[in-house]
XYZ file of C-alpha atoms in Angstrom:
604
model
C 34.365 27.221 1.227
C 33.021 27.942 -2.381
C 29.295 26.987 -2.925
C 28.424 26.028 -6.465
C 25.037 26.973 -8.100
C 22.748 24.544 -9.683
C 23.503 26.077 -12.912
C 27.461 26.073 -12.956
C 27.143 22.441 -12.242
C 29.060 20.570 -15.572
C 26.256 18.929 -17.681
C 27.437 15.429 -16.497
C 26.012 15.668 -13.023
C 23.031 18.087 -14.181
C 22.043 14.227 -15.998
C 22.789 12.530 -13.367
C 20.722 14.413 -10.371
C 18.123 13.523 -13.186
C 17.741 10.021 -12.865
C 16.773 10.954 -8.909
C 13.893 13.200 -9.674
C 10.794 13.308 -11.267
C 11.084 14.905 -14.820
C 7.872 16.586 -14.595
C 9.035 18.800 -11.577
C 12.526 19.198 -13.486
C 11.659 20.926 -16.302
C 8.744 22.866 -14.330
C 11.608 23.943 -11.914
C 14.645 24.383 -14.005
C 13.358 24.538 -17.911
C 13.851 27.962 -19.020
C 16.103 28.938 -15.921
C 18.793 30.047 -18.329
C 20.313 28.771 -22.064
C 22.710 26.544 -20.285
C 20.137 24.940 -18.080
C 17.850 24.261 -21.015
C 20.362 23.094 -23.451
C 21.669 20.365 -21.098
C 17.295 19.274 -20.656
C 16.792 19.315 -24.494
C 19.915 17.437 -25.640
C 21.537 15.682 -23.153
C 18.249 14.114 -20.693
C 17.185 11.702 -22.781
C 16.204 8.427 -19.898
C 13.354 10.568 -17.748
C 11.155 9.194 -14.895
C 7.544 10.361 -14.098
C 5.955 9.583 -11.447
C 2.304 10.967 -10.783
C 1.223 9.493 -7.593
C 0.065 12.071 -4.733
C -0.109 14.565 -7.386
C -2.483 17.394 -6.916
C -5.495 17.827 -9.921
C -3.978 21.228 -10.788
C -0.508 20.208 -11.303
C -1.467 17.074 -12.967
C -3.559 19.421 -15.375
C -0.156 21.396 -16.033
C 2.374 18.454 -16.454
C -0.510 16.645 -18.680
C -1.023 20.196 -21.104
C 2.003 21.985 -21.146
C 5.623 19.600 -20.135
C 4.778 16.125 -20.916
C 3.468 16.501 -24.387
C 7.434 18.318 -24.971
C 8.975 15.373 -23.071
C 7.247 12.046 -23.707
C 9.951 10.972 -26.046
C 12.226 10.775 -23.718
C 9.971 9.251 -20.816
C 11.370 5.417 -19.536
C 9.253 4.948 -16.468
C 5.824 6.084 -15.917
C 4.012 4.962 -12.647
C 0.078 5.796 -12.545
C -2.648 5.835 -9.503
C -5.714 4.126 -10.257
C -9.601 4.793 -8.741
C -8.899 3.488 -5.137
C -6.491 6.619 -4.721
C -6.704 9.817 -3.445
C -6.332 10.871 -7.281
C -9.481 8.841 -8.797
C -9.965 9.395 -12.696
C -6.143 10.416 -13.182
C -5.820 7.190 -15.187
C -8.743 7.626 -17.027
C -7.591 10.770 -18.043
C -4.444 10.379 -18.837
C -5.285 7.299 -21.269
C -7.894 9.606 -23.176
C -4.524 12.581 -23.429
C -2.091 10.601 -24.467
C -3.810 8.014 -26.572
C -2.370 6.362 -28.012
C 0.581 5.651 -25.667
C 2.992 4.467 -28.167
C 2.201 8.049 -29.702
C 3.749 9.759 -27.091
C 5.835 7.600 -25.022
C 8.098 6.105 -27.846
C 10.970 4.631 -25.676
C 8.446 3.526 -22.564
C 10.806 0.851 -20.888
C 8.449 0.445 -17.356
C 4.781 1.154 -16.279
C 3.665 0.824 -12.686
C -0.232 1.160 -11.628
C -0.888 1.734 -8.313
C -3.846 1.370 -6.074
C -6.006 -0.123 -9.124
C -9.684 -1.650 -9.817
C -10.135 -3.980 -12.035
C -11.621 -1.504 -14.515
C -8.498 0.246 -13.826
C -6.477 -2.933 -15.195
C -8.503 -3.343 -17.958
C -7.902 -0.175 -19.546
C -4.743 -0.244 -19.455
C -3.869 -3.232 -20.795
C -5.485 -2.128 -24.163
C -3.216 0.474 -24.366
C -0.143 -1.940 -24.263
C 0.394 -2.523 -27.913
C 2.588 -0.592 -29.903
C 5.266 0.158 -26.601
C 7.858 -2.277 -28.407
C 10.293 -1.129 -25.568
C 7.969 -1.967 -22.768
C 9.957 -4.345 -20.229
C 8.727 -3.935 -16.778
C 4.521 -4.202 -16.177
C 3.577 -3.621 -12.557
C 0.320 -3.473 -10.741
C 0.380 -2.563 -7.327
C 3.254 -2.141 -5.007
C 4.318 -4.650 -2.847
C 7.069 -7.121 -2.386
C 4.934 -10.253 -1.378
C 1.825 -11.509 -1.343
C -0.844 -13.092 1.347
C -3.278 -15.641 0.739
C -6.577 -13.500 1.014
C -9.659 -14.163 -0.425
C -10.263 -13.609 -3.918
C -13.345 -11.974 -5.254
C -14.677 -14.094 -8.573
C -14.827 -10.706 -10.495
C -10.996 -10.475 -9.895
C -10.811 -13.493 -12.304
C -9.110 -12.802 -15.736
C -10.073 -15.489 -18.244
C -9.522 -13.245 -21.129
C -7.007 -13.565 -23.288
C -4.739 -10.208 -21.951
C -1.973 -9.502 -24.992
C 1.417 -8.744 -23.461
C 3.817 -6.507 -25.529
C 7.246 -9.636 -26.266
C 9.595 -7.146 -25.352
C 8.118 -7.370 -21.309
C 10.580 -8.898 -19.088
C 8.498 -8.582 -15.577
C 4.821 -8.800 -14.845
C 3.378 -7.942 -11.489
C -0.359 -8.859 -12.038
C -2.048 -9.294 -8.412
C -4.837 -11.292 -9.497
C -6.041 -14.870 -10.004
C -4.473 -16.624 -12.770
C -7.155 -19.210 -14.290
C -6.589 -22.464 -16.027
C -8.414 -20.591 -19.197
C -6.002 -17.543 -19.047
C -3.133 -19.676 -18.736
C -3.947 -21.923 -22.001
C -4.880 -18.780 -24.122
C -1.426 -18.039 -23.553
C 0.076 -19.475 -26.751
C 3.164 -17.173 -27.566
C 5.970 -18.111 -25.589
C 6.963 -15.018 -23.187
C 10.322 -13.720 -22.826
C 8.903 -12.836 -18.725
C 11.888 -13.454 -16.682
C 10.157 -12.319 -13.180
C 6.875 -12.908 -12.299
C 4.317 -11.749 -9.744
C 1.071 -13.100 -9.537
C -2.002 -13.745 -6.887
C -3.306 -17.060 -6.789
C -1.926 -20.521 -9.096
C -3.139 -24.068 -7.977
C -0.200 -26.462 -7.425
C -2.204 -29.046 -9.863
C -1.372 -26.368 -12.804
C 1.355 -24.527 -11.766
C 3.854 -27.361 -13.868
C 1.763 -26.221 -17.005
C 1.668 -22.897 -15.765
C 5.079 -22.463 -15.909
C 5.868 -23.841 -19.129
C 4.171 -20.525 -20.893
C 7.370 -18.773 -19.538
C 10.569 -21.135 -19.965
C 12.679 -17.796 -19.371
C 11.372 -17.344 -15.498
C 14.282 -16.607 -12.798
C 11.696 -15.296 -9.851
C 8.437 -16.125 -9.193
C 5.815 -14.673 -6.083
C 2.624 -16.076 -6.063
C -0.111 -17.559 -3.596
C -0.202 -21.341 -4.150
C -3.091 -23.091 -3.381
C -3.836 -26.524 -2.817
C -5.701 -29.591 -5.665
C -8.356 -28.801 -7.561
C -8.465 -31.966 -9.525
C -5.819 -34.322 -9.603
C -1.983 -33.366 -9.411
C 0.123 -33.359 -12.737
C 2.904 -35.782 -12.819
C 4.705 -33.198 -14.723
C 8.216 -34.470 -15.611
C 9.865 -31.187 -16.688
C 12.364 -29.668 -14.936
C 12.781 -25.931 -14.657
C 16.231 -25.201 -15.317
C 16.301 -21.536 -15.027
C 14.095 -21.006 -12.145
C 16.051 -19.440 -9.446
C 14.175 -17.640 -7.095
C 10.803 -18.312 -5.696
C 8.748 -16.370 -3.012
C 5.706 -18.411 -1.998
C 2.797 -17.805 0.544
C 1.002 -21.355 0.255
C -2.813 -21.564 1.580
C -3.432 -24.348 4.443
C -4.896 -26.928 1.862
C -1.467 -27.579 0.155
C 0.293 -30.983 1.064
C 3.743 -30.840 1.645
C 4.162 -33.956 -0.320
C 2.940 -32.317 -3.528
C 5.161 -28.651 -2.867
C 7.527 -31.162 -2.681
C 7.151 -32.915 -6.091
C 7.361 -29.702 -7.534
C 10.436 -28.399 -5.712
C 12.442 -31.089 -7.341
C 12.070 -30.490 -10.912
C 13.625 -26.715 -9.787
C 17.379 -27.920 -9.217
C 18.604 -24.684 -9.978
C 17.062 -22.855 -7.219
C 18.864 -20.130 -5.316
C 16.676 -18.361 -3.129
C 13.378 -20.111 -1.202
C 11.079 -18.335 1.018
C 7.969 -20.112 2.432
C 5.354 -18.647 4.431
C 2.399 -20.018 5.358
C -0.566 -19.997 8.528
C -1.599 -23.372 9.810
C 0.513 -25.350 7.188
C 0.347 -29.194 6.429
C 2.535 -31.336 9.371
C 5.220 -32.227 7.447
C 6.199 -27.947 6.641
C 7.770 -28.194 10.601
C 9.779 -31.475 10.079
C 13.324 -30.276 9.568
C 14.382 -33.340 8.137
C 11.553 -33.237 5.262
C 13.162 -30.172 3.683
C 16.603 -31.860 3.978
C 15.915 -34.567 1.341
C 14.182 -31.931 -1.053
C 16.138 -28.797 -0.934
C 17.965 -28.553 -4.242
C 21.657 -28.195 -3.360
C 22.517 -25.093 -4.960
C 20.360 -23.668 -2.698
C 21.994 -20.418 -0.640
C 19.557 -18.615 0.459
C 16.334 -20.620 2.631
C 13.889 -18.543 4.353
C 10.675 -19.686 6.201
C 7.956 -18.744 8.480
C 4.827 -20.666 9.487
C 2.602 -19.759 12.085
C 0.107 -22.247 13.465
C -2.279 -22.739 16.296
C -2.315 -26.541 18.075
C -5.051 -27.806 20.035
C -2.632 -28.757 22.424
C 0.981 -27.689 23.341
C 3.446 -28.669 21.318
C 6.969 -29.541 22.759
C 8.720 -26.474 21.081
C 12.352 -27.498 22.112
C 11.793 -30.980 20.767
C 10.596 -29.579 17.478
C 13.626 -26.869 17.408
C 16.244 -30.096 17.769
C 16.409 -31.203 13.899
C 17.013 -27.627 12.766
C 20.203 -27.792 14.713
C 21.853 -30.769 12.735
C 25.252 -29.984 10.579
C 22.913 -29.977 7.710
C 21.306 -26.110 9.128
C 24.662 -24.615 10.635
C 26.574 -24.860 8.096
C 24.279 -22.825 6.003
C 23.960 -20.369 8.765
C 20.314 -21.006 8.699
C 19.540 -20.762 12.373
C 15.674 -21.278 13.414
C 13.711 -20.034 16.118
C 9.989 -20.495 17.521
C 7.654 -17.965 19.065
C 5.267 -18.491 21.699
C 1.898 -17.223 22.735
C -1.381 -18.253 24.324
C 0.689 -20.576 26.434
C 2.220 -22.145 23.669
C -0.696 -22.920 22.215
C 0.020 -20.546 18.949
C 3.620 -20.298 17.871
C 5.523 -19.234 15.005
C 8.204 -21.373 13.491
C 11.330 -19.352 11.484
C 13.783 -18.809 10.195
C 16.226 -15.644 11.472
C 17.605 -14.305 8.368
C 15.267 -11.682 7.835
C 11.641 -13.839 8.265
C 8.940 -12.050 5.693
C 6.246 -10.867 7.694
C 3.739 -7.845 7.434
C 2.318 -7.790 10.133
C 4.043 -8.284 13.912
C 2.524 -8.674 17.106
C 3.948 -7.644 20.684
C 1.950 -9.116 23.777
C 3.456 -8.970 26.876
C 3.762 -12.935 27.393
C 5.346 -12.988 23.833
C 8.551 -15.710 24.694
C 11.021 -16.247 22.275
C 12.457 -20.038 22.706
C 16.146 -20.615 21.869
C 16.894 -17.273 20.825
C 18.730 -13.886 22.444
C 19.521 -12.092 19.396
C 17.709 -8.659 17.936
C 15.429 -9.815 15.273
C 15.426 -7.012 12.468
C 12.631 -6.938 10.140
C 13.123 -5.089 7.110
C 10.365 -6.045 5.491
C 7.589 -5.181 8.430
C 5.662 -2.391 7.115
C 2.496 -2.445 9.751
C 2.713 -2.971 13.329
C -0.299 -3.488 16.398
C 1.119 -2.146 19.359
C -0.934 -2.775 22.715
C -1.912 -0.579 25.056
C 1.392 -1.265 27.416
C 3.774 0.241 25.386
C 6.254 -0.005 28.558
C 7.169 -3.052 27.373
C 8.415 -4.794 24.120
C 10.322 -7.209 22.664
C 13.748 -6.216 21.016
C 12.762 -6.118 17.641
C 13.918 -3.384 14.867
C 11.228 -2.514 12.102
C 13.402 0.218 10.225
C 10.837 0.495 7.355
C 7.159 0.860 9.189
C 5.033 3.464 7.789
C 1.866 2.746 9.895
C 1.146 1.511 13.938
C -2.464 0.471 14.862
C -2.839 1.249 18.925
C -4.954 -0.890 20.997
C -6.372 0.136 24.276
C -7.220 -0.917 27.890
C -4.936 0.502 30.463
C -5.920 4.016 31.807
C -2.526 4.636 32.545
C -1.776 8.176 30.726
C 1.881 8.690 32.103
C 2.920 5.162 32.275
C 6.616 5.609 30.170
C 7.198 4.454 26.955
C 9.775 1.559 26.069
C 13.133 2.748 24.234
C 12.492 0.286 21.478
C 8.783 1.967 21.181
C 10.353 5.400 21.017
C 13.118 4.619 17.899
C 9.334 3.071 16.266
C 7.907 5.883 16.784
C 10.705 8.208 15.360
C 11.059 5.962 12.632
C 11.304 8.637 9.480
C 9.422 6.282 7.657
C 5.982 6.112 9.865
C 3.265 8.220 8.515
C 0.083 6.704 9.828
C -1.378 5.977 13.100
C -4.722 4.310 13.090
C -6.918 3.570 16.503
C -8.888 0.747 16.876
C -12.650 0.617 16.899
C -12.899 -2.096 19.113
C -10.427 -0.974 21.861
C -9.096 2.272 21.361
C -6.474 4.074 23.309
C -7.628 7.719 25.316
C -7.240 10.690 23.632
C -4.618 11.550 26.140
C -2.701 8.333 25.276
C -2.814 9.101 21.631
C -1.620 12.727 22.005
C 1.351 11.191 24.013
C 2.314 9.088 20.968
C 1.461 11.508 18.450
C 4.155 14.390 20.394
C 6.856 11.469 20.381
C 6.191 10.216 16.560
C 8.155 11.711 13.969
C 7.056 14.842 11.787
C 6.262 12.440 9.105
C 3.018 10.956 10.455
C 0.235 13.376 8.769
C -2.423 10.294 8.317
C -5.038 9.708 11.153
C -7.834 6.532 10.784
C -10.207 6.562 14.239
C -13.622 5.813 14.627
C -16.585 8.555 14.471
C -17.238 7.825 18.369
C -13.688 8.517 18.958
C -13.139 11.088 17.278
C -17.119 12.808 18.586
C -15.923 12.412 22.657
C -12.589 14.453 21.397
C -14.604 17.156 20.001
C -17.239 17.651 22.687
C -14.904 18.383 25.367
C -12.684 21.467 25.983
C -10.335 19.410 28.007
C -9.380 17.893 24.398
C -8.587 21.544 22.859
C -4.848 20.925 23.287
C -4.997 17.452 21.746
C -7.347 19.345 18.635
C -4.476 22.098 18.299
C -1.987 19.416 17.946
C -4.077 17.344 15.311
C -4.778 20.673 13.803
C -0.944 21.154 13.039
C 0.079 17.310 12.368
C -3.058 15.430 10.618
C -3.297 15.960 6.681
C -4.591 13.170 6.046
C -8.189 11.630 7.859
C -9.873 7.723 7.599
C -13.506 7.785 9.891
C -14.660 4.160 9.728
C -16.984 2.367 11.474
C -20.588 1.881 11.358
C -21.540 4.162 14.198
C -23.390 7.215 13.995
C -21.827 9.965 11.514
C -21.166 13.818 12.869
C -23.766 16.046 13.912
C -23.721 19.239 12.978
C -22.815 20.478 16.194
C -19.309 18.122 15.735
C -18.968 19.366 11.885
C -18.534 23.079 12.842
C -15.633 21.244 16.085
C -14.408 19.005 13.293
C -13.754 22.090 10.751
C -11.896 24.355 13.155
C -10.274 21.249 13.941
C -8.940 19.746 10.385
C -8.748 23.399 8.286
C -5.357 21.923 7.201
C -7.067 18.401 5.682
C -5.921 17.319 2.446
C -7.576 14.151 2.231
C -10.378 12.999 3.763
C -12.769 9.644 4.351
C -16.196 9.997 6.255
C -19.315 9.318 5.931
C -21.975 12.130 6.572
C -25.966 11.891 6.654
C -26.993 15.301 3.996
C -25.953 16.790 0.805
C -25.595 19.722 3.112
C -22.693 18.512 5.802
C -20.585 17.304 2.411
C -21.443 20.789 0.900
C -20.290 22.512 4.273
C -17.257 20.488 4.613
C -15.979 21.220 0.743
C -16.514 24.350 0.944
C -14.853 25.023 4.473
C -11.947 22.607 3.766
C -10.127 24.893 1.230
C -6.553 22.339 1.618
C -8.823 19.655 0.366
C -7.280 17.896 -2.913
C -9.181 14.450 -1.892
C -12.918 14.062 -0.316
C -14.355 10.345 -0.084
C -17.804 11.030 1.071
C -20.192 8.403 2.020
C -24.157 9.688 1.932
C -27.332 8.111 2.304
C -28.726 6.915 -0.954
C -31.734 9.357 -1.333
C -29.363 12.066 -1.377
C -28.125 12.052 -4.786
C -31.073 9.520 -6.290
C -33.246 12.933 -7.959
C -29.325 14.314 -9.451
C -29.158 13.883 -12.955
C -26.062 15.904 -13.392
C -23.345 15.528 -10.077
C -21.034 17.748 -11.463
C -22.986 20.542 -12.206
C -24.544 19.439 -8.407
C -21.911 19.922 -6.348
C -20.592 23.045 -8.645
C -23.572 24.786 -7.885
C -23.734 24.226 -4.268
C -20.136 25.213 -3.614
C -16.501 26.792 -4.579
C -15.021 24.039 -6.091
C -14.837 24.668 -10.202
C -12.390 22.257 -11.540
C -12.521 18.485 -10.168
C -12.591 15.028 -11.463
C -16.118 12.899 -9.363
C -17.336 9.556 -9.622
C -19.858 7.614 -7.383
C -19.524 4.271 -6.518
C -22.606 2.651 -5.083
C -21.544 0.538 -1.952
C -24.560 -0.853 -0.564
C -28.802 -0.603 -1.168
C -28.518 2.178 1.420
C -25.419 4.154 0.756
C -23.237 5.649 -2.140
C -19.764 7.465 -2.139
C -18.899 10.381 -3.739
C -15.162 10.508 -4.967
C -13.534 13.931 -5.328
C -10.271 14.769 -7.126
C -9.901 18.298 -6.192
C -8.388 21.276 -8.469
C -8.830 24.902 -8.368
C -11.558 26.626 -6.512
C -13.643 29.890 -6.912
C -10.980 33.158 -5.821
C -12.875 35.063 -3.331
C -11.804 37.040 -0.207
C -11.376 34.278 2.392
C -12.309 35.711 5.070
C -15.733 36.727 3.955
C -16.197 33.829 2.133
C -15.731 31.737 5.308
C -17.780 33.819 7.216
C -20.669 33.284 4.948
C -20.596 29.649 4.597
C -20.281 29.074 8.521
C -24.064 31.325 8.020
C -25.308 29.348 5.313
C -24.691 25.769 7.225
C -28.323 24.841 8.927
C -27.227 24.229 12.088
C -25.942 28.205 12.392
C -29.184 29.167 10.761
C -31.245 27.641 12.869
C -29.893 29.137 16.334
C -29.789 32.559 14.430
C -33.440 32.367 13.999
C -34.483 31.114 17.613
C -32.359 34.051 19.098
């Protein structure tokens, strides 16, 4: 067998492995490897991604100085985190580098923005014009949206100026009556992703972008009165749409009609109007080129409904033909019950009681689209359901059980290459015996802890737990504390150092300047620190960055401080390079310099 080497690879497939990776770590791996190597980068790469989410602040320094500036004319896709990441101020930053973007990024085709603020939004939308290439717009990642409650500063009524070239907006936020009508250039948007529309607009709405094929939205019920609109939407042909519990099925009915060209349909919705569960009600408005029809709505009844009764309809010619085959949960004694349909039901979030009865139904539901699952504490039993794509399990407690097996179908979860983060809940949280037992049959992937202060304090003051510590000592890189509990004494900070030396990223909340400066200076894997203090801690600091350089090693990091409530303020960290000293001196002396060490030194 003859193994080829990278660079005797023809240039064809050297641009085509490309495409897979991001071009910042190409060139920083392969640029300069040899005249061959480079040759094939300069001439022949010209359609490069980069992608600079869970990037650390030094390499994000070196991509920003030294490769990008030599590549941006060749950059298509750039995807960006925003301030409620574990990289805050990288936008920021990289708006003030390459400003203006059109400078540098002449052929920009897409632009993503992940885990954004407002602000966040804002800015970057003023750095739009000029990218006459621009097609694709996304903020956030997701591939749906729920109904939650929107915060009135989330509201956009400016007048936001969209580059004509875009072709697909993902905007997560509000759309207002005032935004829409300021929109007076007719878009070329042909898929469209956006929070919150009110049915009594959504006909006007819609007539700003006469080129739509998808839509995802929130639609939520009358404001004023309904318009009577009598367009029709010829070249609508997919729409994904999570409607609140005031919208009457009479007037998502009006609207379905003027879309005759309609492919695709899914419908999801919690506690819908009545007439959402009559099967024959969607038979007189479904437009008939209709393929694809997807549904689910969950409700709770004051009294139980008769579930087969409701189940008959959806078995009429009308349904089987179209191999759309329906099925109803139960739970609570019937008294809450989910209504769907099989193909692939869009849901996020998945329960699995043990009196969980599926009516009319013996087939393995596979969710592709789950991405979160609560998992009791009886994880000896479950319902045969596949989540391929899960990347985080909340555990529930109550049982005191610690060998009781694990169900097969818990086991492939659990092993799931995509599951990276196991949180424990605050209100009844598994043993620390029960979580080790998950954590040793959970894939190498999970590195991301949340738990609860109190949890996390009874695991740390008992040497029973050292085993379970080693094993979050070699796993955990990642670390969420929540709750409102008491925060770590110092007797648990020196425990919870020894424990998490291998933290990247961390959320807590601590009561002193002096536990954050212990922790940041202990931590040396940190590249993220979300610190919540006590108000009076930072209220006499004029200057936080020359604060927290003078009270430890860190020398090159991006802060910011958010205040959160009268009492409280966080401190943000993007971490870089730190001071070079001989580490094992230098953690010798700032174990002495913590109080709590100082203070038993000079008793004894």
């Amino acid at each position: 067998m003859v193994f080829s080497k990278f660079d005797n690879l023809p240039p064809e497939l050297i641009v085509e492995i490309s495409d897979y990776l991001d071009a910042c770590d190409l060139y920083h791996a392969f640029y300069g490897l040899n005249q061959y190597i480079t040759t094939i980068l300069d001439q022949q790469c010209y359609r490069l991604h980069i992608n600079l989410i869970h990037i650390s602040k030094i390499k994000f320094d070196l991509y920003c100085n030294q490769i990008l500036p030599y590549i941006g004319a060749h950059v298509i896709s750039l995807t960006l985190n925003g301030d409620n990441s574990s990289t805050p101020g990288q936008l920021r930053h990289f708006l003030t580098r390459f400003n203006p973007l059109a400078k540098y990024f002449v052929k920009l085709e897409s632009i993503k923005l992940l885990n954004s603020t407002k602000s966040d939004v804002e800015n970057l939308v003023t750095h739009l014009s000029g990218l006459i290439h621009l097609k694709y717009l996304s903020i956030g990642d997701y591939k749906r949206l729920m109904p939650i409650s929107i915060n009135t500063d989330d509201l956009f009524d400016e007048t936001i100026a969209l580059p004509i070239s875009l072709r697909s907006l993902a905007f997560p936020y509000k759309i207002s009556n005032k935004w829409i009508q300021s929109l007076n250039v007719t878009s070329f948007i042909e898929q469209l992703h956006v929070h919150l529309i009110h049915i009594d607009s959504i006909s006007f709405f819609l007539q700003t972008y006469p080129n739509l094929k998808r839509l995802t939205a929130v639609l939520s019920g009358i404001t004023e009165n309904i318009l009577q609109s009598p367009i029709t939407f010829h070249s609508l042909q997919y729409l994904n749409i999570n409607i609140t519990q005031d919208v009457l099925f009479d007037h998502f009915a009006s609207f379905l009609r003027n879309i005759p060209q309609l492919r695709s349909l899914s419908v999801e919705a919690l506690n819908p109007d009545l007439p959402f569960l009559d099967a024959h009600q969607w038979e007189r408005i479904l437009p008939s080129s209709l393929s694809l029809f997807r549904f689910g709505f969950t409700m709770t009844l004051p009294e139980n409904p008769d579930h087969i009764e409701l189940l008959k309809p959806f078995k009429s010619q009308f349904w089987i033909l179209r191999h759309w085959f329906v099925q109803c949960r139960l739970r609570d004694r019937g008294r809450f019950f989910r209504l769907s349909t099989i193909q692939s039901p869009i849901i996020t979030i998945l329960y699995w009681p043990d009196d969980e009865v599926l009516v009319d139904s013996t087939s393995i539901a596979v969710y592709r689209n789950v991405t979160h699952i609560d998992l009791w504490w009886n994880l000896s039993k479950s319902t045969q359901s596949i989540c391929p794509n899960v990347n985080s399990i909340q555990l529930y407690g109550a049982s005191t059980e610690e060998n009781e097996p694990f169900h097969p179908n818990i086991c492939d979860l659990l092993q799931s290459s995509s599951l990276e983060h196991i949180i424990i809940n605050n209100d009844i949280p598994i043993t620390q015996f029960r979580f080790a037992s998950v954590l040793i049959k959970s894939t190498n992937n999970v590195d991301k802890l949340t738990c609860s202060t109190n949890w996390l304090h009874f695991m740390l003051q008992y040497k029973k737990y050292e085993w379970i510590c080693f094993l979050i000592t070699i796993r955990i890189r990642k670390l969420i504390l929540v709750g409102e509990e008491a925060t770590l004494s110092h007797n648990d900070l020196i425990a919870f150092s020894r424990t998490f030396i291998n933290l990247e990223e961390i959320t807590i909340k601590l009561d002193s300047s002096e536990d954050m400066f212990f922790l940041l200076n202990i931590l040396r894997q940190l590249t993220m620190a979300n610190i919540e203090l006590p108000n009076i801690t930072i209220n006499n600091v004029t200057d936080i960055t020359k604060w927290i350089k003078e009270n430890t090693i860190l020398r090159d990091f991006i802060v910011q401080t958010q205040t959160t409530t009268l009492d409280t303020c966080k401190i943000i960290l993007w971490i870089g390079s730190r001071e070079t000293t001989n580490s094992l001196t230098s953690n010798e002396n700032l174990y002495l310099k913590h109080s709590i060490i100082n203070k038993y030194m000079s008793e004894n």
